[in-house]
Coordinates of C-alpha atoms in Angstrom, one line a residue:
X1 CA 130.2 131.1 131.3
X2 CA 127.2 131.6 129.2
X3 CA 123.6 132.8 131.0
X4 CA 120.7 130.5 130.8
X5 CA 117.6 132.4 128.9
X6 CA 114.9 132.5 131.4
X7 CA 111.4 133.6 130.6
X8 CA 108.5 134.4 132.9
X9 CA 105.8 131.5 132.0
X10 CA 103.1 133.0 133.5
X11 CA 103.8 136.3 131.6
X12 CA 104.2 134.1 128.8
X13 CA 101.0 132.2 129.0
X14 CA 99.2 136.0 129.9
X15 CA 100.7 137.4 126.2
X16 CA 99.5 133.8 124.5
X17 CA 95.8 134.3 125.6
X18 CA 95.8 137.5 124.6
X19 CA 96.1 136.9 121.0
X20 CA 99.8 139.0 121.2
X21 CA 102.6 136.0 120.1
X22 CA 102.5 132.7 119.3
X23 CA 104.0 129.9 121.3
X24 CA 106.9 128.5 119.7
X25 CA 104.8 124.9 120.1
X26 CA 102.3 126.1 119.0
X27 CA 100.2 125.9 122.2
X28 CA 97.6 127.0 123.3
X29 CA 97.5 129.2 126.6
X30 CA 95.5 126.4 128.7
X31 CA 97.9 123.6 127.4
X32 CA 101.3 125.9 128.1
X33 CA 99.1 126.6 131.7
X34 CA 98.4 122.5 132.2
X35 CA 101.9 121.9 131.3
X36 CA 103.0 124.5 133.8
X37 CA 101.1 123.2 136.4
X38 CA 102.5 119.6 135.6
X39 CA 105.7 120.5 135.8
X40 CA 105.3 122.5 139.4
X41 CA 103.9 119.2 140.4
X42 CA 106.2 116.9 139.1
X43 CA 108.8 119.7 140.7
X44 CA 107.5 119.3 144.2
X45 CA 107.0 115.4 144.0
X46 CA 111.2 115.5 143.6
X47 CA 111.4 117.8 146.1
X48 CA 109.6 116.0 148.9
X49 CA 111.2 112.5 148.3
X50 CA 114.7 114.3 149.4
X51 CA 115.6 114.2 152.8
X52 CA 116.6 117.1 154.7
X53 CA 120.8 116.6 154.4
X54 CA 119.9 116.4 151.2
X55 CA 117.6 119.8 150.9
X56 CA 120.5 121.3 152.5
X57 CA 122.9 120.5 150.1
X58 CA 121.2 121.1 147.6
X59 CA 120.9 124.8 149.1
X60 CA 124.4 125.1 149.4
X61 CA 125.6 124.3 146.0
X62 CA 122.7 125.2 144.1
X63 CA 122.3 121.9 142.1
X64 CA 119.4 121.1 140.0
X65 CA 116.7 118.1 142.1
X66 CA 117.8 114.7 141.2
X67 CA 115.1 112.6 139.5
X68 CA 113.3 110.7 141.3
X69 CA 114.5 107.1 142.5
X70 CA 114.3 104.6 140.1
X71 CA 111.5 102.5 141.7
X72 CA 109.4 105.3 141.6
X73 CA 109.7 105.9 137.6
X74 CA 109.5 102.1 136.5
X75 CA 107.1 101.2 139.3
X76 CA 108.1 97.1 138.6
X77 CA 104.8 95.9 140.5
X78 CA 102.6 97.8 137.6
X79 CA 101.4 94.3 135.3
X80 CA 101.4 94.3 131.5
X81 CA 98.1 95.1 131.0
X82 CA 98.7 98.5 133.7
X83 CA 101.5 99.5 131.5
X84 CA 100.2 99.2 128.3
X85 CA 97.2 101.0 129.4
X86 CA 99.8 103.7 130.4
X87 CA 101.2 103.8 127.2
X88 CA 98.2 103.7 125.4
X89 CA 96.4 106.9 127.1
X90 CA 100.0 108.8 126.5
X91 CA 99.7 107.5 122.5
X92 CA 96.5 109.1 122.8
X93 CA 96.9 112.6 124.4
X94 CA 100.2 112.9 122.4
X95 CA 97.9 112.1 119.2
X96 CA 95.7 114.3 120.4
X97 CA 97.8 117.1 121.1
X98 CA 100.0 116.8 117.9
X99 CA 96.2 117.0 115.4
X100 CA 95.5 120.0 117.4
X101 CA 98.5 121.3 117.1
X102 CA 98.7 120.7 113.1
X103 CA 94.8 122.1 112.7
X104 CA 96.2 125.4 114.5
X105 CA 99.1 125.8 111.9
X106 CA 96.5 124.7 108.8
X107 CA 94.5 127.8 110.8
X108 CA 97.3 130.1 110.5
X109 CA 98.3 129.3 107.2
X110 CA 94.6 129.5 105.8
X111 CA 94.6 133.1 106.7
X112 CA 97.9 134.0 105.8
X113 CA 96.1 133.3 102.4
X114 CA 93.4 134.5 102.4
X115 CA 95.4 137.7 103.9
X116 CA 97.3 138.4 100.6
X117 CA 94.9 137.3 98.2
X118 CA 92.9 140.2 99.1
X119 CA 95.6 142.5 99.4
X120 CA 96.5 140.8 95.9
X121 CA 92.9 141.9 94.7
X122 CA 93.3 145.4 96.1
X123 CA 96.3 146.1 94.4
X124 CA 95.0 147.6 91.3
X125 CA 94.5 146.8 87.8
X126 CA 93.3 143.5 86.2
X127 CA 92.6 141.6 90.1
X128 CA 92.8 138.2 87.6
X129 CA 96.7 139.0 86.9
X130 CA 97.7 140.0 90.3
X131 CA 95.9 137.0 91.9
X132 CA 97.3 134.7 89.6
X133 CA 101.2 136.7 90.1
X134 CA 100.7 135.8 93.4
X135 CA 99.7 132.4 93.2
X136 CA 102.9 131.5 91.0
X137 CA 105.5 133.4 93.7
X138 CA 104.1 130.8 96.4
X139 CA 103.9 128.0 94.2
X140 CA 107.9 128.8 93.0
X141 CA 108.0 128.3 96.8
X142 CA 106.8 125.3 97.5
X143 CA 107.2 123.3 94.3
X144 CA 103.5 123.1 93.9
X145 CA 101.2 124.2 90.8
X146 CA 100.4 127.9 91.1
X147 CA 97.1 126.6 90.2
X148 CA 96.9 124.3 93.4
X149 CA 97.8 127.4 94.7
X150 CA 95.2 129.7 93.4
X151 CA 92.5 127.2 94.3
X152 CA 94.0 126.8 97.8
X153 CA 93.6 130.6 98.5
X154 CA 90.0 130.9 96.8
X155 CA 89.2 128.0 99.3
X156 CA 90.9 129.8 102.5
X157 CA 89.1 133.0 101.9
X158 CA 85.3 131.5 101.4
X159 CA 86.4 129.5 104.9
X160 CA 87.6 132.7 106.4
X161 CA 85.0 134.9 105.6
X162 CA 81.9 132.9 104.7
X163 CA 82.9 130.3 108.0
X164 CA 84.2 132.4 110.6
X165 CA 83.1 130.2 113.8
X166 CA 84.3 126.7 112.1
X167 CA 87.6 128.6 111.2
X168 CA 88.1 129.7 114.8
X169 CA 87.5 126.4 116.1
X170 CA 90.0 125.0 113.7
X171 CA 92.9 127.6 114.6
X172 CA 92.1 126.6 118.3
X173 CA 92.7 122.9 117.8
X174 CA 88.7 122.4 118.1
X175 CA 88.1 121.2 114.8
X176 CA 90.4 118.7 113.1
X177 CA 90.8 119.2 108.7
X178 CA 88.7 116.2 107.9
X179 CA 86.0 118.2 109.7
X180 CA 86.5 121.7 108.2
X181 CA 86.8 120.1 104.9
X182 CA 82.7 118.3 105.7
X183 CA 81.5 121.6 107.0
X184 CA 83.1 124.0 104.1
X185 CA 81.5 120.9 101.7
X186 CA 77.8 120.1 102.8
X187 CA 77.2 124.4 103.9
X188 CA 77.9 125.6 100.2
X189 CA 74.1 125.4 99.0
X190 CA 73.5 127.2 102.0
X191 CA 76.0 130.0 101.5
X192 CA 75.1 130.0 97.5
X193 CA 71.3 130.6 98.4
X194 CA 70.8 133.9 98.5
X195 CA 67.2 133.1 100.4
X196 CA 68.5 132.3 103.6
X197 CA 69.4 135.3 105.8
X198 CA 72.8 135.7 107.3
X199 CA 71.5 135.2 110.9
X200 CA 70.0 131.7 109.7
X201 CA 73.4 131.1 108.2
X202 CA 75.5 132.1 111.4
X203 CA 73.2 130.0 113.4
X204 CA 73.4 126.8 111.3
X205 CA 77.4 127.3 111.0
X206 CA 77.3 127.3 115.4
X207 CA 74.8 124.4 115.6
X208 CA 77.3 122.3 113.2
X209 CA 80.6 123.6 114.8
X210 CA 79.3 122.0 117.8
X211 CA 78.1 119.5 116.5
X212 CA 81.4 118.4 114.8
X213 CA 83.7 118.6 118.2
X214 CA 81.8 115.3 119.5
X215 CA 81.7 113.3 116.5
X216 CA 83.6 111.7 113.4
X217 CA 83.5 113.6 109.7
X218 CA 81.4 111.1 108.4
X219 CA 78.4 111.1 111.3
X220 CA 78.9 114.8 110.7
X221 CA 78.6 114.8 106.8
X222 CA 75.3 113.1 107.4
X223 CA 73.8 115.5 110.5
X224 CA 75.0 118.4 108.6
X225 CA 73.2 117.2 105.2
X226 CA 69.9 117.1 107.6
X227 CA 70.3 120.4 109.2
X228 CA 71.2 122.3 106.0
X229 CA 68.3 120.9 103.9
X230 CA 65.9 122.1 106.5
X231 CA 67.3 126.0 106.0
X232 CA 67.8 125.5 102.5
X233 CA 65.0 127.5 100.5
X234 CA 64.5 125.4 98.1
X235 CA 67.1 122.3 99.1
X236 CA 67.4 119.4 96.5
X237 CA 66.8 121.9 93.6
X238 CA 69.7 124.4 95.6
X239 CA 72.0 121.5 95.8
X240 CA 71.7 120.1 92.3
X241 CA 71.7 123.3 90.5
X242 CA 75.0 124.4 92.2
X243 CA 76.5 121.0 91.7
X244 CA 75.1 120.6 88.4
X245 CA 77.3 123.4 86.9
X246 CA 80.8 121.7 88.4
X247 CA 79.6 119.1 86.0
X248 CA 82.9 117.4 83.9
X249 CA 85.2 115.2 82.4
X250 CA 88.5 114.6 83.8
X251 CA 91.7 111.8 82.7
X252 CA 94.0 111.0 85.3
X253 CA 97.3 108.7 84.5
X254 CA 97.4 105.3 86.0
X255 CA 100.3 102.9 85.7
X256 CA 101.0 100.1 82.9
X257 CA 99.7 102.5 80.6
X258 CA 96.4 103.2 81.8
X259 CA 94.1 105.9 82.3
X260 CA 91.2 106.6 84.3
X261 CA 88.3 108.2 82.8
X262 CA 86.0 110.6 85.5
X263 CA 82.9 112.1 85.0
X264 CA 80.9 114.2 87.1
X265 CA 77.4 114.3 86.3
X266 CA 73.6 114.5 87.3
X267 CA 73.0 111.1 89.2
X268 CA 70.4 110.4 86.8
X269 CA 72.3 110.5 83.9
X270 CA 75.0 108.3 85.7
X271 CA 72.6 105.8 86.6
X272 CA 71.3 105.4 83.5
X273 CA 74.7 105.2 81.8
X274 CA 75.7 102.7 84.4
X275 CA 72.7 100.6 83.3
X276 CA 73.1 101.3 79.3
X277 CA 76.9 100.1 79.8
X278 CA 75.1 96.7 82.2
X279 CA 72.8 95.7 79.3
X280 CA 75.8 95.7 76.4
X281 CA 77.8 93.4 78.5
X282 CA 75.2 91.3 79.5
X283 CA 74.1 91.1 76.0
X284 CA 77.3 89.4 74.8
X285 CA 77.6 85.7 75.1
X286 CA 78.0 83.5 77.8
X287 CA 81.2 82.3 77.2
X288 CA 82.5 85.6 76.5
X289 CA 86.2 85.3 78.6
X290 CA 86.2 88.9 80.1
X291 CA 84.6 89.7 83.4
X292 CA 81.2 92.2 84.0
X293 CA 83.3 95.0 84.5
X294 CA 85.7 94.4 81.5
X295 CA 82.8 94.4 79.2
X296 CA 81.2 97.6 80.6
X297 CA 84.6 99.4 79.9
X298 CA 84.8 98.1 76.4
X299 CA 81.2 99.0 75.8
X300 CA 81.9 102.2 77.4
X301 CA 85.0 102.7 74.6
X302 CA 83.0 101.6 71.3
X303 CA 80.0 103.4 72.4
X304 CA 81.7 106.7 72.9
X305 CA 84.1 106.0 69.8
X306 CA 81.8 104.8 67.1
X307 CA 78.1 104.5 68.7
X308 CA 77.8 100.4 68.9
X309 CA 78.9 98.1 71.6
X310 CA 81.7 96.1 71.1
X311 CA 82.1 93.1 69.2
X312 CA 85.6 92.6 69.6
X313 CA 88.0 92.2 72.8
X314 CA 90.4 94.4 72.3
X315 CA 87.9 97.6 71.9
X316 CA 90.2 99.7 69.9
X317 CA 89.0 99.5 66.5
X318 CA 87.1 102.3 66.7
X319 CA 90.1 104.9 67.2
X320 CA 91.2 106.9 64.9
X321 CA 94.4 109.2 65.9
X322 CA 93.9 113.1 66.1
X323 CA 96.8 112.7 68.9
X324 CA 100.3 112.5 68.9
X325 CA 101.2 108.9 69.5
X326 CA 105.5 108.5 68.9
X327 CA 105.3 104.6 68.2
X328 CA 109.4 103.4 68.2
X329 CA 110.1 100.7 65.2
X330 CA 111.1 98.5 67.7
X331 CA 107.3 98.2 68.9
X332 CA 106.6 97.9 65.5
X333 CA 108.8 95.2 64.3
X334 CA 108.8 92.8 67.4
X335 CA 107.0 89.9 67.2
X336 CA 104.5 88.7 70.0
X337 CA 106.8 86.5 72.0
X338 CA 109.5 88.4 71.7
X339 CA 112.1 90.5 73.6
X340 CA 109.6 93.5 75.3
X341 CA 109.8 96.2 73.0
X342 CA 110.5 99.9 73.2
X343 CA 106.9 101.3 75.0
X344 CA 105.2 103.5 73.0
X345 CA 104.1 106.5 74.4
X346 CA 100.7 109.5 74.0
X347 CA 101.0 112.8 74.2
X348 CA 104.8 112.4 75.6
X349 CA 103.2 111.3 79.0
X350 CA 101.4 108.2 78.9
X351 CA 102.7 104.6 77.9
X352 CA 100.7 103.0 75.5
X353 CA 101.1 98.7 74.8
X354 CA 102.7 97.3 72.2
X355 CA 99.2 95.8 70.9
X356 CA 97.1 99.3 71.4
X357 CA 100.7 100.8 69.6
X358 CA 100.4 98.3 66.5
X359 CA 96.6 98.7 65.9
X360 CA 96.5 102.5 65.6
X361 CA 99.4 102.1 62.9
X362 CA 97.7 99.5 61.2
X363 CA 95.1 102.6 60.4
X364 CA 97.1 105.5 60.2
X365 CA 97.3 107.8 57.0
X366 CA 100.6 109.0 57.1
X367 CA 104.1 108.8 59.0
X368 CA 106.4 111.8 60.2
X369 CA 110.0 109.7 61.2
X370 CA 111.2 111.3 64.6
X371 CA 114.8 111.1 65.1
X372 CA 116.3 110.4 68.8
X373 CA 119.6 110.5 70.1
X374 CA 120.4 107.0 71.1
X375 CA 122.2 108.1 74.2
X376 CA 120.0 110.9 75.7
X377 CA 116.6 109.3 73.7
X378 CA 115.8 113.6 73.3
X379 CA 114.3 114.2 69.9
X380 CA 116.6 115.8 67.4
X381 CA 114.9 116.3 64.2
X382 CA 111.4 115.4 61.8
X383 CA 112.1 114.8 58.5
X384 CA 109.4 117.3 56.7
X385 CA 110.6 120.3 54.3
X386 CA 108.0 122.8 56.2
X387 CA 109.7 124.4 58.6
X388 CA 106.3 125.6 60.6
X389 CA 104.9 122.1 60.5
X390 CA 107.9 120.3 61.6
X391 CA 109.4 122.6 64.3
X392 CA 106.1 122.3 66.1
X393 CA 106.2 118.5 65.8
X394 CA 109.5 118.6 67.1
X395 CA 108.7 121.4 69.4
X396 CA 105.8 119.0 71.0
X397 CA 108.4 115.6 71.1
X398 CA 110.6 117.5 72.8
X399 CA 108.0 119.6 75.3
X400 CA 105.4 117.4 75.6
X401 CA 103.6 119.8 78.1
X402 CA 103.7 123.5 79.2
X403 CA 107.1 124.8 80.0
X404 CA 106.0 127.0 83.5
X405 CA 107.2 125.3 86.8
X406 CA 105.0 122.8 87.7
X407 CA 102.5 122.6 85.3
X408 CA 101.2 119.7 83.4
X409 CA 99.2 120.6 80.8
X410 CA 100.0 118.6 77.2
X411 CA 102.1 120.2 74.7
X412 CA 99.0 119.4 72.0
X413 CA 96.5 121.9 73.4
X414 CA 99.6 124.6 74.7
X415 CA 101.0 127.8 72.3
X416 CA 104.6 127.4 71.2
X417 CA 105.4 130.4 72.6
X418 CA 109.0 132.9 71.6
X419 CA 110.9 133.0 74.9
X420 CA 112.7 136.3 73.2
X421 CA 109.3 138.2 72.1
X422 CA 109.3 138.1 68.3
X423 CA 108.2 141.8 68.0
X424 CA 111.3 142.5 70.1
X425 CA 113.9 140.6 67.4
X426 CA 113.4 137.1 68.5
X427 CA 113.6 134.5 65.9
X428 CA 111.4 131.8 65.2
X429 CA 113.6 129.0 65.7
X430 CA 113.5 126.2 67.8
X431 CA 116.3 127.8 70.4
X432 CA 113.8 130.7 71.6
X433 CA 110.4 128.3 70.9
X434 CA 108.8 126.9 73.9
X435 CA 105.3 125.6 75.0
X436 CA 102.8 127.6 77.2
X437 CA 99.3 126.6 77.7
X438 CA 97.3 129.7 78.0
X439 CA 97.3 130.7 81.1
X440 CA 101.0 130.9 81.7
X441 CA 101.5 132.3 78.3
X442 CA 99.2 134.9 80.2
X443 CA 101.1 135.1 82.9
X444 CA 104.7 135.4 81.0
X445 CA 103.3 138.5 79.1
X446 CA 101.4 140.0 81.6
X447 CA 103.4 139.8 85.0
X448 CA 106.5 139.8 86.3
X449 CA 107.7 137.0 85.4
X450 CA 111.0 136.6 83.0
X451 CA 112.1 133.8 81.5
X452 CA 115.2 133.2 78.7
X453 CA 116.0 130.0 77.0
X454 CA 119.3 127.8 77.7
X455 CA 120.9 125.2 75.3
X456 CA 119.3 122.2 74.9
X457 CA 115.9 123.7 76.0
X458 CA 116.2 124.7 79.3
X459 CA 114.0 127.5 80.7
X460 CA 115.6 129.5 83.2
X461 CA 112.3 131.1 84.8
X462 CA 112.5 133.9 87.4
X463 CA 109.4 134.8 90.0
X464 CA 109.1 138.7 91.1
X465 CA 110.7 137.9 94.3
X466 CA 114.2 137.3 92.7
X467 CA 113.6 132.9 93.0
X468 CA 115.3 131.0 90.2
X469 CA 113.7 128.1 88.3
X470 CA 114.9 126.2 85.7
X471 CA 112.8 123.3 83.6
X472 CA 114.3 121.1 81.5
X473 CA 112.7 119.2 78.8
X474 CA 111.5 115.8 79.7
X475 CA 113.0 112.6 77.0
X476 CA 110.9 109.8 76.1
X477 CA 112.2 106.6 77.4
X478 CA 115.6 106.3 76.5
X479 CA 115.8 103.4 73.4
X480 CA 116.9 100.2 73.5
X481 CA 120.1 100.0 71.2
X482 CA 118.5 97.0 69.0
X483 CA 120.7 94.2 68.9
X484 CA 121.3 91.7 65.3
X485 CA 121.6 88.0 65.7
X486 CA 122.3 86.0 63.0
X487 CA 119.9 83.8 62.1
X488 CA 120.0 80.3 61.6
X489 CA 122.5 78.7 59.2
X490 CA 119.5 77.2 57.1
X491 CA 117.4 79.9 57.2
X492 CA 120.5 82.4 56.2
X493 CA 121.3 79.9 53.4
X494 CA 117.9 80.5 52.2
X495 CA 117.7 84.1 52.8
X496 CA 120.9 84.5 50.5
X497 CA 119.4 82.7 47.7
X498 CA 116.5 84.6 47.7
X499 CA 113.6 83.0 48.9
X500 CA 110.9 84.1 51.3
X501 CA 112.0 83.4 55.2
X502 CA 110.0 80.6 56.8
X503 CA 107.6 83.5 58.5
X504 CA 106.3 86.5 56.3
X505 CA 107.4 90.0 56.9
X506 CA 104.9 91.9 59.3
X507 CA 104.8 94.3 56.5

């Protein structure tokens, strides 16, 4: 007969405050010790509703306390409104319990990183290569970007070390995320100026601590905004100068094939380009079908493009291709109320509309045909003589972004790396040719990373700890197998006698 484990809670809860173990629950030592004392009383309540036969049986056989009767647990004279007040204050303190627990793991997890990243940076030689090594072994992990992961343990050290009292309150289940993340935002001027002593610094960081355990991260946002400014040296010019250099552009993919265009700027300048963008659209007729916004965001296009506001709906005409836009025939050929067509596509990634699709063709220079396997829709070969030229074309159609686990950057801007080092005997062909924006081409030659190529262009990467990851190559959207109808029996008379069709030929 097996043993029941039994552990000594007190001893337990003793070891928990101390900072020696973890609870499995990740409780704290005053919740393990109100849950103790809960269950002693819940214990006792048992107890006394047994008679004593029933004490004394108990004694003899050494059974476990019966619950308690059922009139006692379902309490059937409690009204509606009683029980669901019941039920609500449990929702609550389970709530409760189960953020605090989650901001005492975030706690323990943002100093695990910032643990290793300075053991990382202690490690000797270049602290840029070992950081980022590191950063790739835990993104392998996790199936995250090792640059998500670099930036995650940047932002656990500066919280550790520069944050030490919001930190703590966080690990205790003080301080929820939302909060952390106000408090590590709105006290960067403060730890950036290098005006402020540290004691003005550690007393700002306990006025806000406290202040964020009674109230919401917004409320807090705009107290800790207040109380900053007055320890800031110089405040506005502090705050603006810092923020002025994360200043940038960024596109993020929407469906339907769009895109979202973000830039991060001095407010002034935003303002002003808000209102430059205003005046354009308001400038265009009154009957004009699109809406405020529409017109701002086609001003926004021909002013960046060519320099004028638009006089057209469509705002493309202005775009001249220096990107890699694979445009099927199928989009070309297709007439407007037609069958949807095969979906163009930028950069590999992004879908771009028949219309948008047909427009930049209408102005491009020259064609390189692309040839896909109508089963897998994988690019098989370019038609050019050079062979540099055209294996990176087809290198890029069949890439389409940076070969490293998890990354996203575009083929366009990556290096088409030699899996098989070409000063080592490896060939330039398109079997040991892959892309790798720069910083994993960096970290391919640099750590200890290894990586050889499979058939059919599949990278079989492997981290220093021994993990195994394999990327494949990503198709374009696999091709509609065009059907042929025949046409009309008129219109094929005609067409066999050599006339022009009713309609003109796109081209």
């Amino acid at each position: 007969m097996p043993t029941e484990h039994v552990i000594d809670a007190d001893a337990h809860i003793g070891l928990v405050r101390a900072g020696l173990v973890l609870d499995p629950s990740g409780a704290t030592a005053d919740e393990l010790e109100a849950s103790l004392d809960r269950a002693e009383a819940a214990w006792l309540e048992r107890l006394l509703a047994l008679d004593d036969s029933e004490v004394e049986a108990l004694a003899t056989t050494g059974a476990p306390l019966p619950p308690l009767p059922e009139a006692r647990i379902t309490e059937p004279q409690m009204t509606d409104a009683e029980r669901h007040a019941r039920l609500d204050e449990a929702f609550a303190a389970e709530l409760r319990a189960l953020d605090a627990q989650a901001a005492r793991i975030a706690g323990r997890r943002r100093a695990l990183l910032a643990e290793h990243l300075r053991r990382a940076t202690r490690r000797g030689g270049d602290a840029t290569v070992q950081v980022r090594e590191l950063a790739t072994i835990a993104a392998a992990e996790l199936r995250v970007s090792d640059v998500t992961m670099e930036r995650a343990m940047g932002e656990a050290v500066a919280i550790v070390e520069e944050l030490p009292l919001a930190h703590a309150a966080a690990c205790e289940g003080r301080l929820s995320a939302s909060h952390l993340r106000v408090l590590d935002a709105e006290t960067l001027p403060l730890r950036l100026d290098a005006g402020v002593a540290p004691e003005v610094r550690a007393r700002v960081e306990a006025e806000l601590v406290a202040i964020a355990e009674t109230t919401t991260p917004s409320r807090l946002r705009r107290r800790a905004r207040r109380i900053v400014d007055a320890a800031l040296s110089a405040p506005l010019q502090q705050r603006h100068d810092a923020a002025r250099e994360e200043r940038h552009v960024r596109l993020h993919e929407l469906p339907d094939g769009m895109c979202e265009v973000a830039a991060r700027m001095p407010a002034l300048l935003g303002a002003a380009i808000l209102d430059r963008l205003t005046q354009a659209a308001r400038a265009l007729p009154a009957d004009d079908p699109r809406t405020i916004d529409q017109r701002r965001v086609d001003a926004l296009a021909e002013l960046l493009l060519c320099g004028q506001a638009p006089d057209d709906a469509h705002a493309a005409s202005a775009i001249t291709p220096v990107v890699t836009v694979t445009i099927p025939a199928t989009a070309l050929l297709a007439d407007d109320g037609a069958a949807e067509p095969d979906p163009a596509s930028l950069d590999g990634r992004m879908l771009v509309d028949p219309a948008t699709a047909r427009a930049i063709a209408a102005g491009a220079t020259g064609w390189d045909r692309l040839f896909l396997s109508p089963v897998t829709g994988r690019a098989l070969a370019v038609d050019r003589y050079r062979p540099s030229a055209a294996q990176r074309r087809w290198l890029r159609a069949r890439d389409g972004r940076c070969r490293f686990p998890g990354c996203g950057a575009t083929a366009h801007r990556a290096d088409a790396d030699h899996t098989r080092d070409h000063a080592h005997g490896g060939p330039t062909a398109d079997g040991n040719l892959a892309h790798l924006c720069r910083r994993h081409h960096t970290i391919k030659h640099a750590t200890r990373w290894r990586v050889r190529q499979l058939p059919g262009g599949v990278l079989e990467w492997t981290s220093p700890t021994g993990t195994i990851l394999t990327d494949e190559p990503e198709p374009p959207p696999r091709p509609r197998i065009p059907t042929f109808h025949e046409t009309e029996p008129a219109l094929a008379e005609h067409a066999r006698a050599g006339a022009p069709p009713g309609r003109p030929h796109p081209f």
